[in-house]
Structure formats: structure tokens, C-alpha cells
Coordinates of C-alpha atoms in Angstrom, one line a residue:
M28 CA 17.9 -57.2 7.7
R29 CA 21.4 -55.7 8.1
F30 CA 22.4 -52.1 8.8
D31 CA 25.9 -50.8 8.0
T32 CA 27.5 -47.4 8.5
S33 CA 30.2 -46.0 6.2
Q34 CA 32.0 -42.8 5.3
S35 CA 32.2 -41.3 1.8
M36 CA 33.3 -38.1 0.0
R37 CA 31.4 -36.4 -2.7
M38 CA 32.2 -33.3 -4.7
G39 CA 29.4 -30.8 -5.5
Q40 CA 28.5 -27.2 -5.9
Q41 CA 26.1 -25.4 -3.6
M42 CA 25.2 -21.8 -3.5
K43 CA 24.6 -20.2 -0.1
L44 CA 23.7 -16.5 0.5
A45 CA 25.7 -14.9 3.2
P46 CA 23.8 -12.8 5.7
R47 CA 25.5 -9.7 4.2
M48 CA 24.2 -10.5 0.8
I49 CA 20.7 -11.1 2.1
Q50 CA 20.7 -7.7 3.9
S51 CA 21.9 -6.1 0.7
M52 CA 18.9 -7.5 -1.2
E53 CA 16.7 -6.3 1.6
I54 CA 18.0 -2.8 1.2
L55 CA 17.5 -3.0 -2.6
Q56 CA 13.9 -4.1 -2.1
M57 CA 13.0 -1.2 0.3
A58 CA 11.0 1.7 -1.0
L59 CA 12.3 5.2 0.0
P60 CA 10.3 5.6 3.2
Q61 CA 11.3 2.2 4.4
L62 CA 15.0 2.9 3.6
E63 CA 14.7 6.2 5.5
E64 CA 13.4 4.3 8.6
R65 CA 16.1 1.7 8.3
I66 CA 18.8 4.4 8.2
E67 CA 17.3 6.1 11.2
Q68 CA 17.4 2.9 13.2
E69 CA 21.0 2.3 12.2
L70 CA 22.0 5.8 13.2
E71 CA 20.4 5.2 16.6
S72 CA 22.0 1.8 17.2
N73 CA 25.4 2.0 15.5
I74 CA 28.1 4.1 17.2
A75 CA 30.3 4.1 14.2
L76 CA 27.8 5.6 11.8
E77 CA 27.2 9.3 11.7
L78 CA 25.7 12.0 9.5
G79 CA 28.0 13.7 7.1
D80 CA 27.9 17.0 5.2
A81 CA 26.4 17.1 1.7
S82 CA 29.9 17.9 0.4
D83 CA 31.0 14.4 1.6
G84 CA 29.3 13.0 -1.5
G85 CA 27.0 10.7 0.4
S86 CA 23.9 9.0 -0.9
G87 CA 22.2 12.0 -2.5
E88 CA 21.3 12.0 -6.2
A89 CA 21.7 15.1 -8.3
P90 CA 19.0 15.9 -10.9
N91 CA 21.4 15.3 -13.7
G92 CA 21.4 11.6 -12.9
A93 CA 25.1 11.5 -12.0
L94 CA 25.8 9.0 -9.2
G95 CA 27.5 10.3 -6.1
E96 CA 30.8 8.9 -5.0
E97 CA 30.8 6.4 -2.2
A98 CA 31.1 8.0 1.2
G99 CA 33.3 7.2 4.1
T100 CA 35.7 4.5 3.0
S101 CA 38.0 2.8 5.4
D102 CA 40.3 -0.3 5.6
S103 CA 37.7 -3.1 5.1
S104 CA 40.3 -5.8 5.7
E105 CA 40.1 -5.1 9.5
L106 CA 36.3 -4.7 9.5
S107 CA 33.8 -7.4 10.3
V108 CA 30.1 -7.7 10.0
D109 CA 27.8 -9.1 12.7
E110 CA 26.5 -12.3 11.3
S111 CA 25.2 -13.8 14.5
N112 CA 21.6 -13.6 13.4
A113 CA 22.1 -15.3 10.0
S114 CA 18.9 -17.5 10.3
D115 CA 16.9 -14.4 11.2
D116 CA 18.0 -12.7 8.0
F117 CA 16.5 -15.4 5.8
E118 CA 13.2 -15.2 7.7
R119 CA 13.1 -11.4 7.6
L120 CA 13.8 -11.4 3.8
S121 CA 11.0 -13.9 3.2
N122 CA 8.5 -11.9 5.3
L123 CA 9.5 -8.8 3.4
E124 CA 8.8 -10.4 0.1
E125 CA 5.4 -11.6 1.3
N126 CA 4.4 -8.2 2.5
Y127 CA 5.5 -6.5 -0.7
A128 CA 3.8 -9.2 -2.8
E129 CA 0.5 -8.4 -1.1
A130 CA 0.9 -4.6 -1.7
F131 CA 1.9 -5.0 -5.4
D132 CA -1.6 -5.5 -6.7
N133 CA -3.1 -2.7 -4.6
E134 CA -0.4 -0.2 -5.7
Y135 CA -0.6 -1.3 -9.3
S136 CA -4.4 -1.0 -9.6
S137 CA -4.7 2.4 -7.8
A138 CA -1.7 4.0 -9.5
S139 CA -2.6 2.6 -13.0
A140 CA -6.1 4.0 -12.6
S141 CA -4.7 7.4 -11.7
A142 CA -2.3 7.3 -14.6
S143 CA -5.1 6.4 -17.0
G144 CA -6.9 9.6 -16.0
E145 CA -9.6 7.8 -14.0
S146 CA -10.9 9.2 -10.8
T147 CA -9.2 7.6 -7.9
P148 CA -10.9 7.2 -4.5
A149 CA -10.1 9.7 -1.8
S150 CA -9.0 8.6 1.6
T151 CA -12.6 7.7 2.4
E152 CA -14.5 5.1 0.3
R153 CA -17.6 6.5 -1.2
F154 CA -20.8 4.5 -1.6
D155 CA -21.1 2.4 -4.7
F156 CA -24.2 0.1 -4.6
S157 CA -22.7 -2.2 -7.3
E158 CA -20.0 -3.1 -4.8
L159 CA -22.5 -4.5 -2.4
G160 CA -23.3 -7.2 -4.8
T161 CA -19.8 -8.7 -4.4
R162 CA -19.4 -8.4 -0.7
A163 CA -21.9 -8.3 2.1
A164 CA 21.7 12.5 23.0
A165 CA 25.7 12.9 23.4
S166 CA 27.3 16.3 23.9
T167 CA 29.2 16.4 20.5
G168 CA 27.9 18.3 17.6
E169 CA 27.7 15.2 15.3
R170 CA 25.7 13.4 17.9
D171 CA 23.3 16.3 18.1
A172 CA 22.8 16.2 14.3
K173 CA 22.0 12.5 14.5
M174 CA 19.4 13.1 17.2
D175 CA 18.0 16.1 15.3
A176 CA 17.4 13.9 12.3
M177 CA 15.4 11.4 14.3
A178 CA 13.6 14.1 16.2
N179 CA 12.4 15.7 13.0
T180 CA 10.6 12.6 11.9
A181 CA 6.9 13.2 11.7
A182 CA 4.9 11.6 14.5
R183 CA 2.4 9.0 13.6
S184 CA -1.3 9.8 14.1
G185 CA -3.3 7.9 16.6
S186 CA -5.2 4.8 15.7
L187 CA -8.9 4.8 15.0
T188 CA -9.5 3.5 18.5
D189 CA -7.4 6.2 20.1
Q190 CA -9.2 9.0 18.2
L191 CA -12.6 7.6 19.1
V192 CA -11.7 7.3 22.8
E193 CA -10.5 10.9 22.7
Q194 CA -13.8 12.0 21.2
W195 CA -15.7 9.9 23.8
S196 CA -13.9 11.7 26.6
F197 CA -15.4 15.0 25.5
I198 CA -19.0 13.7 24.9
D199 CA -21.5 14.7 27.5
V200 CA -23.0 11.4 28.6
R201 CA -23.9 9.9 31.9
E202 CA -20.9 8.9 34.0
E203 CA -22.1 5.3 34.2
L204 CA -21.7 5.0 30.4
R205 CA -18.1 6.2 30.3
E206 CA -16.4 2.8 30.9
P207 CA -19.0 0.8 28.8
G208 CA -18.4 3.2 26.0
K209 CA -14.7 2.7 26.1
L210 CA -15.2 -1.0 26.1
V211 CA -17.3 -0.9 23.0
I212 CA -14.9 1.4 21.2
E213 CA -12.0 -1.0 21.8
H214 CA -13.9 -3.6 19.7
I215 CA -14.6 -1.2 16.8
E216 CA -12.5 -2.4 13.8
D217 CA -10.4 -0.1 11.6
D218 CA -13.2 0.3 9.0
G219 CA -15.6 1.6 11.7
Y220 CA -17.7 -1.5 12.1
L221 CA -18.6 -3.2 15.4
R222 CA -18.7 -6.9 14.4
T223 CA -18.4 -8.3 17.9
D224 CA -21.7 -8.9 19.6
L225 CA -22.4 -7.2 22.9
E226 CA -22.6 -10.4 24.8
T227 CA -19.1 -11.4 23.7
I228 CA -17.8 -7.9 24.7
L229 CA -19.4 -8.4 28.1
D230 CA -17.8 -11.8 28.5
H231 CA -14.4 -10.4 27.8
A232 CA -14.8 -7.3 30.0
P233 CA -12.4 -6.8 33.0
D234 CA -13.6 -8.5 36.2
E235 CA -13.9 -5.1 38.0
L236 CA -16.4 -4.0 35.3
K237 CA -18.2 -7.2 34.5
Q238 CA -19.8 -7.5 37.9
D239 CA -21.8 -4.3 37.6
L240 CA -22.2 -4.3 33.7
T241 CA -25.1 -5.5 31.6
V242 CA -25.7 -5.9 27.9
E243 CA -28.3 -3.1 28.2
D244 CA -25.5 -0.8 29.5
L245 CA -23.4 -1.6 26.4
E246 CA -26.4 -1.1 24.2
R247 CA -27.0 2.4 25.6
A248 CA -23.3 3.2 25.2
L249 CA -23.3 2.0 21.6
T250 CA -26.3 4.2 20.9
A251 CA -24.5 7.2 22.2
I252 CA -21.4 6.3 20.2
Q253 CA -23.4 6.0 17.0
L254 CA -25.2 9.3 17.7
F255 CA -22.3 11.6 18.8
L256 CA -19.0 10.3 17.5
E257 CA -17.6 11.2 14.1
P258 CA -17.5 10.2 11.3
A259 CA -21.2 9.3 11.0
G260 CA -21.7 5.6 10.7
V261 CA -18.9 4.5 13.0
G262 CA -20.1 1.8 15.4
A263 CA -22.5 0.3 12.9
R264 CA -23.0 -3.5 13.0
D265 CA -23.7 -4.0 9.3
T266 CA -23.9 -2.0 6.0
R267 CA -27.6 -1.1 6.3
E268 CA -27.2 0.3 9.8
C269 CA -24.0 2.2 8.7
L270 CA -25.8 3.9 5.8
L271 CA -28.9 4.6 7.9
L272 CA -26.8 6.4 10.5
Q273 CA -25.3 8.6 7.9
I274 CA -28.7 9.4 6.3
D275 CA -30.2 10.2 9.7
K276 CA -27.3 12.6 10.3
L277 CA -28.1 14.4 7.0
L278 CA -31.8 14.5 7.8
E279 CA -30.9 16.3 11.1
E280 CA -29.4 19.1 9.0
G281 CA -32.4 19.3 6.7
V282 CA -35.3 17.1 5.5
T283 CA -35.7 16.7 1.8
P284 CA -37.8 14.3 -0.3
M285 CA -34.6 12.8 -1.8
L286 CA -33.2 11.9 1.6
I287 CA -36.5 10.5 2.8
A288 CA -36.6 8.3 -0.4
A289 CA -33.0 7.3 0.1
R290 CA -33.7 6.2 3.7
E291 CA -36.7 4.1 2.6
V292 CA -34.6 2.4 -0.1
I293 CA -31.7 1.7 2.3
S294 CA -34.0 0.5 5.1
D295 CA -36.2 -1.9 3.1
H296 CA -34.7 -2.5 -0.3
L297 CA -30.9 -2.5 0.0
D298 CA -30.6 -6.0 -1.5
D299 CA -32.6 -5.0 -4.6
L300 CA -30.4 -1.9 -4.9
A301 CA -27.3 -4.0 -4.7
S302 CA -28.5 -6.1 -7.6
N303 CA -29.6 -3.0 -9.6
R304 CA -33.2 -4.2 -9.5
I305 CA -34.6 -0.6 -9.9
P306 CA -37.9 -1.7 -11.4
K307 CA -38.6 -3.9 -8.4
I308 CA -37.9 -1.0 -6.0
V309 CA -40.2 1.2 -8.1
Q310 CA -42.9 -1.5 -7.8
K311 CA -42.5 -2.0 -4.1
T312 CA -42.2 1.6 -3.0
G313 CA -44.5 3.4 -5.4
L314 CA -41.6 5.8 -6.2
S315 CA -40.9 6.8 -9.8
V316 CA -37.7 5.8 -11.6
D317 CA -36.5 9.3 -11.3
E318 CA -37.1 9.4 -7.6
V319 CA -35.2 6.2 -7.1
K320 CA -32.4 7.7 -9.2
H321 CA -32.3 10.8 -7.1
A322 CA -32.3 8.6 -3.9
V323 CA -29.3 6.7 -5.3
E324 CA -27.6 10.1 -6.1
A325 CA -28.1 11.2 -2.5
M326 CA -26.4 8.0 -1.4
K327 CA -23.2 8.6 -3.4
G328 CA -21.9 10.8 -0.6
L329 CA -22.2 8.0 2.0
R330 CA -19.3 5.9 3.0
L331 CA -19.2 2.1 3.2
H332 CA -16.3 2.2 5.6
P333 CA -16.5 5.3 7.7
G334 CA -13.6 4.4 9.9
K335 CA -11.2 4.8 7.0
E336 CA -11.7 8.5 7.2
L337 CA -9.8 8.5 10.4
S338 CA -7.6 5.4 10.1
N339 CA -6.3 6.5 6.7
A340 CA -4.8 9.6 8.3
T341 CA -2.0 7.3 9.7
E342 CA -1.0 6.1 6.2
P343 CA 2.2 7.7 4.9
A344 CA 2.1 9.7 1.7
L345 CA 3.2 8.0 -1.5
V346 CA 6.8 9.0 -2.2
P347 CA 8.2 8.4 -5.7
D348 CA 11.7 6.8 -5.8
A349 CA 12.6 8.3 -9.2
V350 CA 11.5 11.0 -11.6
V351 CA 11.2 10.9 -15.3
E352 CA 11.2 14.4 -16.9
Y353 CA 11.0 15.5 -20.6
D354 CA 14.0 17.4 -21.9
E355 CA 12.8 19.6 -24.8
D356 CA 16.3 20.5 -26.0
A357 CA 17.3 16.8 -26.3
D358 CA 13.8 15.6 -27.2
D359 CA 14.3 12.8 -24.7
Y360 CA 13.4 11.8 -21.2
R361 CA 15.9 12.0 -18.4
V362 CA 15.8 10.1 -15.2
Y363 CA 17.0 10.8 -11.7
L364 CA 16.4 9.4 -8.3
T365 CA 14.7 11.3 -5.5
D366 CA 17.0 10.0 -2.7
A367 CA 18.5 13.4 -2.1
R368 CA 16.2 13.4 0.9
L369 CA 18.3 10.6 2.4
P370 CA 20.8 11.7 5.0
T371 CA 24.5 11.7 4.0
L372 CA 26.2 8.9 5.9
R373 CA 29.9 8.4 6.8
V374 CA 32.0 6.3 9.1
N375 CA 33.2 7.9 12.3
Q376 CA 36.9 8.3 11.9
E377 CA 37.6 8.5 15.6
Y378 CA 36.2 4.9 16.0
A379 CA 38.2 3.8 13.0
V380 CA 41.4 4.9 14.8
M381 CA 40.3 3.3 18.0
A382 CA 39.7 0.0 16.2
K383 CA 43.5 -0.2 15.6
D384 CA 44.5 0.9 19.1
K385 CA 46.3 -2.1 20.6
D386 CA 46.0 -0.5 24.1
L387 CA 42.2 -1.1 24.1
P388 CA 40.9 -4.4 25.4
K389 CA 40.3 -6.9 22.6
R390 CA 36.6 -7.1 23.4
D391 CA 36.2 -3.3 22.9
R392 CA 38.2 -3.4 19.7
D393 CA 36.0 -6.3 18.3
F394 CA 32.9 -4.4 19.2
I395 CA 34.1 -1.2 17.4
K396 CA 35.2 -3.3 14.4
T397 CA 31.8 -4.9 14.1
N398 CA 30.0 -1.5 14.2
L399 CA 32.5 -0.1 11.7
G400 CA 31.9 -3.0 9.4
N401 CA 28.1 -2.7 9.7
A402 CA 28.3 1.1 9.0
Q403 CA 30.5 0.6 6.0
W404 CA 28.2 -2.1 4.6
L405 CA 25.1 0.1 5.0
I406 CA 26.8 2.9 3.1
E407 CA 27.8 0.6 0.3
A408 CA 24.4 -1.1 0.2
V409 CA 22.6 2.2 -0.1
E410 CA 25.0 3.2 -3.0
Q411 CA 24.5 -0.1 -4.7
R412 CA 20.7 0.3 -4.4
K413 CA 21.0 3.7 -6.0
S414 CA 23.1 2.4 -8.8
T415 CA 20.9 -0.6 -9.6
L416 CA 17.6 1.3 -9.3
L417 CA 18.8 4.1 -11.6
R418 CA 20.0 1.6 -14.2
V419 CA 16.7 -0.3 -14.1
V420 CA 14.6 2.9 -14.4
K421 CA 16.7 4.2 -17.3
A422 CA 16.2 0.9 -19.1
V423 CA 12.4 1.1 -18.5
A424 CA 12.2 4.7 -19.6
A425 CA 14.0 3.9 -22.9
A426 CA 11.8 0.8 -23.5
Q427 CA 8.5 2.5 -22.6
R428 CA 8.9 6.0 -23.9
A429 CA 5.5 5.7 -25.7
V430 CA 3.8 5.6 -22.2
F431 CA 5.2 9.0 -21.3
D432 CA 4.3 10.4 -24.8
E433 CA 0.8 8.9 -25.2
G434 CA -0.3 7.5 -21.9
P435 CA -0.6 4.1 -20.2
E436 CA -2.6 2.6 -23.1
A437 CA 0.6 2.7 -25.2
I438 CA 2.5 0.4 -22.8
K439 CA 4.4 -2.4 -24.5
P440 CA 5.2 -6.0 -23.3
L441 CA 8.4 -5.8 -21.3
P442 CA 9.5 -9.0 -19.4
M443 CA 11.9 -8.6 -16.6
T444 CA 14.3 -11.1 -18.2
Q445 CA 14.8 -8.6 -21.1
V446 CA 15.9 -5.9 -18.7
A447 CA 18.0 -8.3 -16.7
D448 CA 19.8 -9.5 -19.9
Q449 CA 20.3 -5.9 -21.0
L450 CA 21.9 -4.8 -17.7
G451 CA 23.8 -8.0 -17.1
I452 CA 22.1 -8.7 -13.8
H453 CA 19.9 -11.5 -12.4
V454 CA 16.2 -11.3 -13.0
A455 CA 15.7 -11.5 -9.2
T456 CA 17.7 -8.4 -8.8
V457 CA 15.4 -6.6 -11.2
S458 CA 12.4 -7.9 -9.4
R459 CA 13.7 -6.6 -6.0
A460 CA 14.7 -3.3 -7.5
V461 CA 11.2 -2.5 -8.7
A462 CA 9.4 -3.9 -5.6
G463 CA 7.2 -1.2 -4.1
K464 CA 8.9 1.6 -6.1
H465 CA 7.1 4.4 -7.9
L466 CA 8.0 6.8 -10.7
L467 CA 6.9 10.5 -10.9
T468 CA 6.3 10.9 -14.7
P469 CA 4.6 13.5 -16.9
R470 CA 1.6 11.2 -16.8
G471 CA 1.4 11.1 -13.0
V472 CA 2.8 8.8 -10.4
M473 CA 3.1 5.2 -11.6
P474 CA 4.3 2.0 -9.9
L475 CA 7.5 0.9 -11.5
R476 CA 6.3 -2.7 -11.6
M477 CA 3.5 -1.5 -13.9
F478 CA 5.9 -1.2 -16.8
F479 CA 6.8 -4.9 -16.7
T480 CA 3.9 -6.6 -18.3
G481 CA 3.2 -9.5 -20.7
G482 CA 1.1 -9.2 -23.8
T483 CA -0.1 -10.9 -27.0
T484 CA 0.1 -10.4 -30.8
T485 CA -2.7 -8.9 -32.8
A486 CA -4.0 -10.2 -36.1
E487 CA -1.7 -7.6 -37.8
G488 CA 1.4 -9.1 -36.0
E489 CA 1.7 -6.1 -33.5
D490 CA 2.8 -6.8 -30.0
V491 CA 0.4 -5.3 -27.5
S492 CA 0.4 -5.4 -23.7
W493 CA -2.5 -6.6 -21.6
E494 CA -2.8 -3.1 -20.3
R495 CA -3.5 -1.8 -23.8
I496 CA -6.2 -4.5 -24.2
K497 CA -7.8 -3.4 -20.9
A498 CA -7.8 0.2 -22.0
A499 CA -9.5 -0.9 -25.3
M500 CA -12.0 -2.9 -23.3
R501 CA -12.8 0.1 -21.1
E502 CA -13.3 2.3 -24.2
V503 CA -15.8 -0.3 -25.6
I504 CA -17.7 -0.3 -22.3
D505 CA -17.7 3.5 -21.9
G506 CA -19.2 3.8 -25.4
E507 CA -22.0 1.3 -24.9
D508 CA -25.7 2.1 -24.7
K509 CA -26.3 2.2 -21.0
N510 CA -29.9 1.2 -21.4
K511 CA -28.6 -2.0 -23.2
P512 CA -25.1 -2.7 -21.8
L513 CA -22.9 -5.1 -23.6
S514 CA -22.5 -8.7 -22.3
D515 CA -19.0 -10.2 -22.0
E516 CA -19.5 -12.1 -25.2
A517 CA -20.5 -8.9 -27.0
I518 CA -17.4 -7.1 -25.6
S519 CA -15.2 -10.0 -26.8
K520 CA -16.6 -9.6 -30.3
A521 CA -16.1 -5.8 -30.2
L522 CA -12.5 -6.3 -29.2
K523 CA -11.9 -8.8 -32.0
A524 CA -13.2 -6.2 -34.4
K525 CA -10.4 -4.0 -33.1
G526 CA -7.8 -6.7 -33.7
F527 CA -7.7 -8.1 -30.1
D528 CA -8.6 -11.8 -30.1
I529 CA -9.8 -12.1 -26.5
A530 CA -12.0 -14.8 -25.2
R531 CA -15.1 -14.1 -23.1
R532 CA -13.6 -15.6 -20.0
T533 CA -10.6 -13.2 -20.4
V534 CA -13.0 -10.3 -20.7
A535 CA -14.7 -11.3 -17.5
K536 CA -11.4 -11.5 -15.7
Y537 CA -10.2 -8.1 -16.9
R538 CA -13.6 -6.6 -16.1
D539 CA -13.2 -7.8 -12.5
Q540 CA -9.7 -6.4 -12.4
L541 CA -10.9 -3.0 -13.6
D542 CA -13.8 -3.1 -11.0
I543 CA -16.4 -2.9 -13.8
P544 CA -19.6 -4.6 -12.9
M545 CA -21.4 -7.1 -15.1
A546 CA -23.9 -5.9 -17.7
R547 CA -27.0 -6.2 -15.5
M548 CA -25.3 -4.0 -12.9
R549 CA -24.3 -1.4 -15.5
K550 CA -27.9 -1.1 -16.9
Q551 CA -29.5 2.3 -16.5
F552 CA -33.3 2.7 -16.4
A553 CA -35.0 5.6 -18.3

């Protein structure tokens, strides 16, 4: 066998994204709250970026939809952008896509339910027994303005653990239970459950506590946590214990036959309840069907995940990125962005002059030029995001007007490639522009991605979206006899009668997406 080495030349084309382009896409993909945070970070770290007056024509958006002029231009030929972290940019963009992809389905399902007029869950999840079947400062004025903008940012609420520890500090318990209680609270998860056994907690306790601590101490501390801390049910080790803690709290306020029956059902027949085996519960308990129904009604105020009542307080409010309003005079819908809340940005002209001062050391001039370039790039990237997002939203509003007139059930198939071709941009740009964005419409707040959907053709040749088919399926299920609910096969036949040729397996898939239980779980007993 023989090995040779040689040199050769080959012509070819290869596309590489510059770090500046990657960061521009990152800005485009950010929702309004994330963009505000990014600007706040840049204001804090970049000496050449400062807040301007509204008259500077920064990145605000007027209600008439007219785009503002670019702010703070300077001689870009002498500016440079820091590209020393090029490899990190690719990784950050990839992580951002993964995080958004996970949030898309959650945002879509919750917002589409709200737009359809369905009741959306509050910040605390209410008990639904069918669900159990599927889951067991500088001195200058400008510098002060920058610091004021950051100081006015709302402070984040404490975590569930912090709030429980604060409650624990005010509870009147024996002093020897103070530290064991804090130890247990540190292992309570965000939904309020304690899934770590006490032996493991003891094994991982600090050495100064472990020598005088026993499992019995942790057990007594846990009992006090379950009894005295709010919300009721926090510190439970499973669903049954969580619901029982909440029922017991209600019984302390007043004993009623309905609550007593509910406690018996939860304590001894929760599995049957999760499978909607009401006759079996009646047979085992001696209660009547009405009494079991009343017990279930009493349980609807209970929470499966009590910790979310506190942990959800840290979640930011949903901020729409654009507004769609009806103009009666023009009989049309007009679109404008909500980014007037973004601060107006401009390049600090004093540093722009200093960058050209030959008397300054080269290292200082290079540092200033880098910051000037980054500042100018951020301003341009924000303006580009505004322009692209506005064009995409306008295209969506024109294509999906029926949704604003009639409701989400009138949504039409709209592939992203169609909008991309219409606007003359890449489909990936459209995808990034709609990522995590929401519209405030006459029909409520809707995720922008919701308007991009596939579909099928009916027997009459009409193009219909999958969302319209789901709405038709929900109508069929809402109109069924609850004593004899329709099977998936029967629902499929009912949809075919409406012109939607949908297979039984597709019905089952859409039913799961709509969180509609199977026929046996929907059955009501007289």
C-alpha cells in the first residue's frame, strides 16, 4: 500500500453567515419583552449607545403604521463590529431556536383557545379528573436617563422556594423544626410537590445539620409545612395527598356532606374517578349518582399543581407585538406595531468625534470604534426587525381577513412560502419574524404563527385549514348526547357529512390536541 500527498485547487461556492448577520436574525426572532431586555443590556454595556428623544425618530412606531426613520447615523466606513465571539453566536442562535420551538405549541394552544371563545385556565390549574387518566451612574444628564430606564424595570418576584421560606419564617413552630423545614422546602418543586423522599433529603443535608437530624424531624417539619403554608396542597407527595390537603382545609372552614363525600372519593376511589367509572364508585361507597356528581363538583375548585399559584406570579404578562384594528371609514383592517414602548436609541456623537481623534492612543480609538459599530448595528437591526415584522403582519392581515371578521374557525391555509414569495424574502426570515410574536386583534390576542397553517380540500373543492376542521369537530362533540358520547369513528362520519373527509386516527389526534377526552371519559351518568 502506498500513500501520496498532493496539492490541488478547486472552485466552489459556499455560504457563510457573518456574526453580524446571525445577530440580526437573533434580533428579528425576539419577541418584544426579549428585545427590551436586550436593549437594556446593550445600554448598560455599550458606552457609545445612549437614549435619544422621541423627536429623534428612533424605533417607535406610530399608529398610522408609518415606519420611523433610522436614528443616529454615522460614518460606517470607520466603524467596526466585535466579531471575536463568532462561534458563540451560532450556538446562541441555535439555543434560541430550540427555546422558541418548545414555546410555540404552548402559545398556540392557549391563545387559539382564547381566540375561539373557550375558557382559558387562570394562573392556577383547576382540578379536572379526566386529566388524571393521562398522567399520574455617570454625572451627565444622558447617563442618568439610561440608568433611569434600567431602574424603572419591574423587579422579578421571588421563586416558589423563596416565598415558602418567607412564609415559614413567620410560622409559629418549635425552634428545632426551623432548619429541617427550610431543608424540606428547598426540595419542593415549582408545581408544589415534594417528590424527593425524606431519606434522600437527609443524606444531602449539610454536615452541621445531618449529625443532629433524623427522618422523624423532617416528617414533623413536612407536616407543619402542609398544615400552615399557603397555598393548600403545597408539600404533597402525590396527587391524592395534594387533593386531600385541600379538602381538609375546606373542611376546617365548614363541614358539608358534599365535602365529606368528596374526601371519601379522593381517599379511596381516585383511580375510578380518573377513569370516569362513576357506577363503580356508587357501588363501592353506597352514595347515589347525584351525590358523587356533587362530590366531583366540589373538587373542581381544587388545584392539581398548587405551587403554580405562586410560581406563575413570576411569569411576564403577554405583550402583543402588533395590533390589528378595524377602520370603519375604509372598511379595512389597519396594522401597526406596539414597539413605541421601546426606548429611542442613538449613537453618542462625542464618542463618534473621539473615534477620529488621532491624538488618542490607537487602542482607545479601536475600542471606541468597536462600540460605535455595535451601537449602529443594534439601531439598524431594530429598525430592520420593525420593517420586516410590519410587512409580514400586513400580509397576514390581508390574507386572513376572514379570521378577524368571523373568528378563528374561518382561518384559511397559508403556507409561509406564500408570504415569503409575496414579500420577496426567504421563508426562514418569515419564520423568524413570527417566532414568539402575538397580535392584538378584534378577536383577542392571537399568536402570529397561528395564521400560518396547512389544510385540505373538501368534497366541494373548497380549501379549508386544519383549524377549521378542529372547530367543526368541537361543534360535533359539543352537540353530542352526553349520556351516549360519540366514538372517534362516529365523529369521523359526522365530519364527512359536513364535507370534511377525516380519518378516525386524525380525529383522535386532533381530539388530543384540543384536550378533549375519549368517549368513555366524556360520558355523563343520569
